[in-house]
Every structure is written in C-alpha cells, then in structure tokens.
C-alpha cells in the first residue's frame, strides 16, 4: 500500500474542503451572521492542514486500483467528519453524531435528515448543508482531477472508484480533460436552473440551495415542507432539471458536439425515460381520484417520480399517504435509480438492463441449447468480465442491504416498513422513506448506533460499495503490494 500518495491526496481533499468553505462564509457575511466567523476559522484551519499533508514528500507517485479505492473511501469519510464540525461549533446541530449524519447525507447526496426544524438553522449553515450536495454530486475526486495533474495514467483508478456505473470511460483521450468537460456541464446545468428558478420569482437564496440539491440529486431543502410551498411553475422547473441530472452526462457531451451516432446508441437513457414515463402515467391514473384534477395528479406524480428515480428526495406532498400501488412503485424505483454517469444513486438503469438481458439469454439457452447469443449494450457485445462484475455487484448490493435491514431491525424499535425503507433510502441515496422515516418525518429518532449503520450505507451506496468494503479489509493495509 502506497501510504505517502494516500496522505498527499487526502491533504489535497482537506485543502479543497477549506477553500470551498469560503462560500458559506460569504453567505454569512451577506446575512450578517456571526456563524460566518466560525466557518472562516475552519476554512483557514483546513487549508493549513491540507497544505501541510499534501506538501510532504511522496516516496512513490505510482498507485493502483486498491490505493484509488482506499483514497476515495477515506476522502469521503474525512469530508463527512470535517464538514460536520462547523455545525457542531455553531450549535446549529449540536450533537456530533447528528452533525456527521447530516453532513454524510449531504456529501453522499442522500438528503436524509435528523432535523425537525430546518428553518431554525442560520443561512450560513443552510447554505453549507445544501452546498455539500453540489460538492458530492459529481465527486470531489473528479473535481481534483479536473484542476490538477496526477502522475502517469493513474487518474482512472481514482475516477473508477468514485464515478457511478458499471464502467467508466473517457470522453476525450486525457482523463483530466474528461473531468473538466463533466464539471463544465455540471456547472452549466446548475447555473441554468438557478436562473430559471429566480426568473420564476423564487428567492435567490432558495434558488441557489434548491439548485445545489437538484444538481447533486440530493434533496436538502431550506423549508420545512421541502418543495411543497413553492409555486407549481417552480416545482415543474425542478422536475425537469432533476430528470436532466439523472441522465448520463456523456449524452450532453454528444449533444453539444452533435454526435447523433453516439447519442442514438445510449440505450440506457432511452430505458431511463421509458421507466419514468411508465411510472408517471400509472401513478397519475392511480392518484386521479384523490387529486383536484387530472393535471394536478400528473403534476405531483411527475415531480415525485423524478425525485425518487433520480434519488433526489424532494417532495411536494406526503407520498406516504398515497395509494398502495403508488407507494409500492416509488419504493421499487428507489432501487433502480438513475443512469450510470449521472449524479443519481441506486443500482443504475444500465445494470438493471444488463441483468434483464442476461436472464433473457439464459432462458433462450434452455429453449435453444446450441444457440450462441451475446448480451449487448449500445450495439456492442458485453464481455464476460463486465457481466461478471455486474453480477458480483448486484449480489454484494443485496447482501449489504439485507444485513443492514437485519442490523437496523435489531437496533431500533421500528416497524418493518420503516426499517426496510430507512435502509433503502439511505443505501440508494434518496432521502425520505415511508412510515416513521417518511417525507414528513426525520431520522432524529434513531439511536447513535442506528445512525452510524445508515451513515455507512450512505457512503457505500454513493461510492458503489467497493471503496468502503476495501477499507475494512485487513489485507489491503499491508505495506507490500
């Protein structure tokens, strides 16, 4: 294990955290809040600590996949802990465990909260709370790759560990340029949503925080009712943008470069919108009798389907009170999630498609034993190693999910619906679940142990499982290899 390169990159991450914390400081200055001085102190301290760690001599700049996974896992743990300290010191979230839960939920773009009164927080902390979504949405390591060079061709080891999806590729020959392109698209869409919401007469502070949550598909709001008190126009704008952030960002690159050939091959995006359309139509029909009109049912169904499948977690209504069919369908799409290469969580549409195609191929083999069929995606055959990795991922996913439900059931006195969806919504980085953790409730009722179980689930879900699993594997920490 190359400890020196791990220390260096962790130092860069901490220094970046300090730099990014300047933004809530500026917010606090605008609103004349004393909390900005505390954030400023932490900003300076993190920049100094990060500079010290990253400035140390590196024995060997060569690192491989295991170091990449360890760096990413440790980086997100460090971000969750250090990012939580300002909440504790300002008194906005006095409990250390609660502050870490809220911050991990922010960086992992989960949106699950322990707060019962969000509006009681200072503007400084509210801004930082929402901004963690934006930082975590595309990934802090991807941001580092975009702004600084790394040794040799080892950038892929880092990007593969942090980027969601069954495979990670380059849009252009250099990984640094790929990271820049992704962040330019991410930044552009975020600003576009801010402008649209501001033009719809949403207060600028709200527009910024909601855009951060939409971009990262996080779900932290600045009002106690999430998005319910905003106008239908504002809600429709949010619906459109969270659906856009759930699309594989490669599609936007192809659109900008008018690469219709590559765009047409993106079957995952087509599958994503087909699932969305099916869910919106059937839930609208299911809700029609309970709403004022058909268009009201369509409006709320579209918002909630978009919010859940992209794992954003905003709400315009208490969907826990919807009919059983609608509730059941929302829980199912919690697991599906958005596209690979987006800021959304869940298993990803591409993995679901590969799984369905694999099952179809096996059935055909039983019917026609001598036939030779391949599982294809975007017009190309998927190799055996990829199929194997998808199978292992899904098996590992279900194992961790099942164990988490079992452990949480033993630790907390909650009904099965609440326990199951508490794990589902944190593991898939969604936010609200059903029952005692529904859209009008919070996670503050859980014990400290229960909260740490869900913190692990948030981090594991956001980082595609393996970085967190590797960290708890003793074999990786041997100096040799």
mmCIF file of N, CA and C in Angstrom, residues 64-73 76 141-142 155-164 168 459-460 462-468 470:
data_model
loop_
_atom_site.group_PDB
_atom_site.id
_atom_site.type_symbol
_atom_site.label_atom_id
_atom_site.label_comp_id
_atom_site.label_asym_id
_atom_site.label_seq_id
_atom_site.Cartn_x
_atom_site.Cartn_y
_atom_site.Cartn_z
ATOM 1 N N UNK A 64 -2.233 2.134 -7.646
ATOM 2 C CA UNK A 64 -3.080 1.252 -8.438
ATOM 3 C C UNK A 64 -4.519 1.291 -7.925
ATOM 4 N N UNK A 65 -5.317 0.336 -8.380
ATOM 5 C CA UNK A 65 -6.747 0.363 -8.067
ATOM 6 C C UNK A 65 -7.002 0.321 -6.566
ATOM 7 N N UNK A 66 -6.262 -0.500 -5.827
ATOM 8 C CA UNK A 66 -6.530 -0.610 -4.388
ATOM 9 C C UNK A 66 -6.269 0.716 -3.682
ATOM 10 N N UNK A 67 -5.164 1.414 -4.066
ATOM 11 C CA UNK A 67 -4.923 2.735 -3.478
ATOM 12 C C UNK A 67 -6.007 3.724 -3.883
ATOM 13 N N UNK A 68 -6.452 3.621 -5.158
ATOM 14 C CA UNK A 68 -7.511 4.511 -5.628
ATOM 15 C C UNK A 68 -8.787 4.341 -4.829
ATOM 16 N N UNK A 69 -9.174 3.098 -4.585
ATOM 17 C CA UNK A 69 -10.381 2.831 -3.812
ATOM 18 C C UNK A 69 -10.217 3.290 -2.359
ATOM 19 N N UNK A 70 -9.037 3.036 -1.778
ATOM 20 C CA UNK A 70 -8.789 3.451 -0.398
ATOM 21 C C UNK A 70 -8.811 4.974 -0.269
ATOM 22 N N UNK A 71 -8.216 5.666 -1.237
ATOM 23 C CA UNK A 71 -8.183 7.128 -1.221
ATOM 24 C C UNK A 71 -9.598 7.694 -1.275
ATOM 25 N N UNK A 72 -10.406 7.154 -2.175
ATOM 26 C CA UNK A 72 -11.777 7.659 -2.326
ATOM 27 C C UNK A 72 -12.590 7.392 -1.063
ATOM 28 N N UNK A 73 -12.513 6.168 -0.530
ATOM 29 C CA UNK A 73 -13.263 5.842 0.683
ATOM 30 C C UNK A 73 -12.870 6.717 1.855
ATOM 31 N N UNK A 76 -14.041 10.478 1.514
ATOM 32 C CA UNK A 76 -15.441 10.749 1.823
ATOM 33 C C UNK A 76 -15.723 10.651 3.318
ATOM 34 N N UNK A 141 -13.203 13.978 -5.946
ATOM 35 C CA UNK A 141 -12.003 13.467 -6.618
ATOM 36 C C UNK A 141 -12.028 13.830 -8.096
ATOM 37 N N UNK A 142 -13.213 13.753 -8.705
ATOM 38 C CA UNK A 142 -13.343 14.159 -10.110
ATOM 39 C C UNK A 142 -12.990 15.629 -10.262
ATOM 40 N N UNK A 155 -4.978 8.299 -13.076
ATOM 41 C CA UNK A 155 -6.217 9.021 -12.797
ATOM 42 C C UNK A 155 -7.428 8.099 -12.883
ATOM 43 N N UNK A 156 -7.393 7.129 -13.789
ATOM 44 C CA UNK A 156 -8.524 6.233 -13.982
ATOM 45 C C UNK A 156 -8.829 5.440 -12.719
ATOM 46 N N UNK A 157 -7.812 5.094 -11.945
ATOM 47 C CA UNK A 157 -8.029 4.344 -10.710
ATOM 48 C C UNK A 157 -8.876 5.137 -9.731
ATOM 49 N N UNK A 158 -8.658 6.449 -9.681
ATOM 50 C CA UNK A 158 -9.443 7.309 -8.802
ATOM 51 C C UNK A 158 -10.847 7.517 -9.346
ATOM 52 N N UNK A 159 -10.936 7.807 -10.634
ATOM 53 C CA UNK A 159 -12.234 8.108 -11.223
ATOM 54 C C UNK A 159 -13.140 6.882 -11.212
ATOM 55 N N UNK A 160 -12.569 5.716 -11.431
ATOM 56 C CA UNK A 160 -13.355 4.493 -11.424
ATOM 57 C C UNK A 160 -13.925 4.234 -10.030
ATOM 58 N N UNK A 161 -13.173 4.587 -8.992
ATOM 59 C CA UNK A 161 -13.603 4.348 -7.621
ATOM 60 C C UNK A 161 -14.716 5.283 -7.184
ATOM 61 N N UNK A 162 -14.797 6.468 -7.787
ATOM 62 C CA UNK A 162 -15.775 7.459 -7.329
ATOM 63 C C UNK A 162 -16.969 7.613 -8.258
ATOM 64 N N UNK A 163 -16.804 7.324 -9.550
ATOM 65 C CA UNK A 163 -17.871 7.563 -10.515
ATOM 66 C C UNK A 163 -18.876 6.424 -10.517
ATOM 67 N N UNK A 164 -20.181 6.745 -10.564
ATOM 68 C CA UNK A 164 -21.207 5.706 -10.537
ATOM 69 C C UNK A 164 -21.386 5.018 -11.877
ATOM 70 N N UNK A 168 -16.421 2.940 -16.481
ATOM 71 C CA UNK A 168 -16.031 4.350 -16.592
ATOM 72 C C UNK A 168 -15.113 4.492 -17.791
ATOM 73 N N UNK A 459 -22.542 6.084 2.499
ATOM 74 C CA UNK A 459 -21.221 6.132 1.871
ATOM 75 C C UNK A 459 -21.017 4.965 0.914
ATOM 76 N N UNK A 460 -21.426 3.772 1.342
ATOM 77 C CA UNK A 460 -21.273 2.591 0.478
ATOM 78 C C UNK A 460 -22.118 2.731 -0.777
ATOM 79 N N UNK A 462 -23.195 5.539 -2.256
ATOM 80 C CA UNK A 462 -22.679 6.602 -3.136
ATOM 81 C C UNK A 462 -21.419 6.171 -3.856
ATOM 82 N N UNK A 463 -20.577 5.392 -3.183
ATOM 83 C CA UNK A 463 -19.284 5.005 -3.763
ATOM 84 C C UNK A 463 -19.315 3.631 -4.418
ATOM 85 N N UNK A 464 -20.519 3.135 -4.707
ATOM 86 C CA UNK A 464 -20.647 1.859 -5.419
ATOM 87 C C UNK A 464 -20.030 0.698 -4.653
ATOM 88 N N UNK A 465 -20.144 0.706 -3.346
ATOM 89 C CA UNK A 465 -19.830 -0.400 -2.442
ATOM 90 C C UNK A 465 -18.348 -0.631 -2.168
ATOM 91 N N UNK A 466 -17.557 -0.835 -3.210
ATOM 92 C CA UNK A 466 -16.217 -1.388 -3.038
ATOM 93 C C UNK A 466 -15.228 -0.513 -2.261
ATOM 94 N N UNK A 467 -15.185 0.814 -2.451
ATOM 95 C CA UNK A 467 -14.254 1.611 -1.647
ATOM 96 C C UNK A 467 -14.453 1.438 -0.140
ATOM 97 N N UNK A 468 -15.724 1.354 0.303
ATOM 98 C CA UNK A 468 -15.983 1.179 1.732
ATOM 99 C C UNK A 468 -15.657 -0.231 2.191
ATOM 100 N N UNK A 470 -13.378 -2.201 0.845
ATOM 101 C CA UNK A 470 -11.925 -2.341 0.826
ATOM 102 C C UNK A 470 -11.300 -1.754 2.092
#
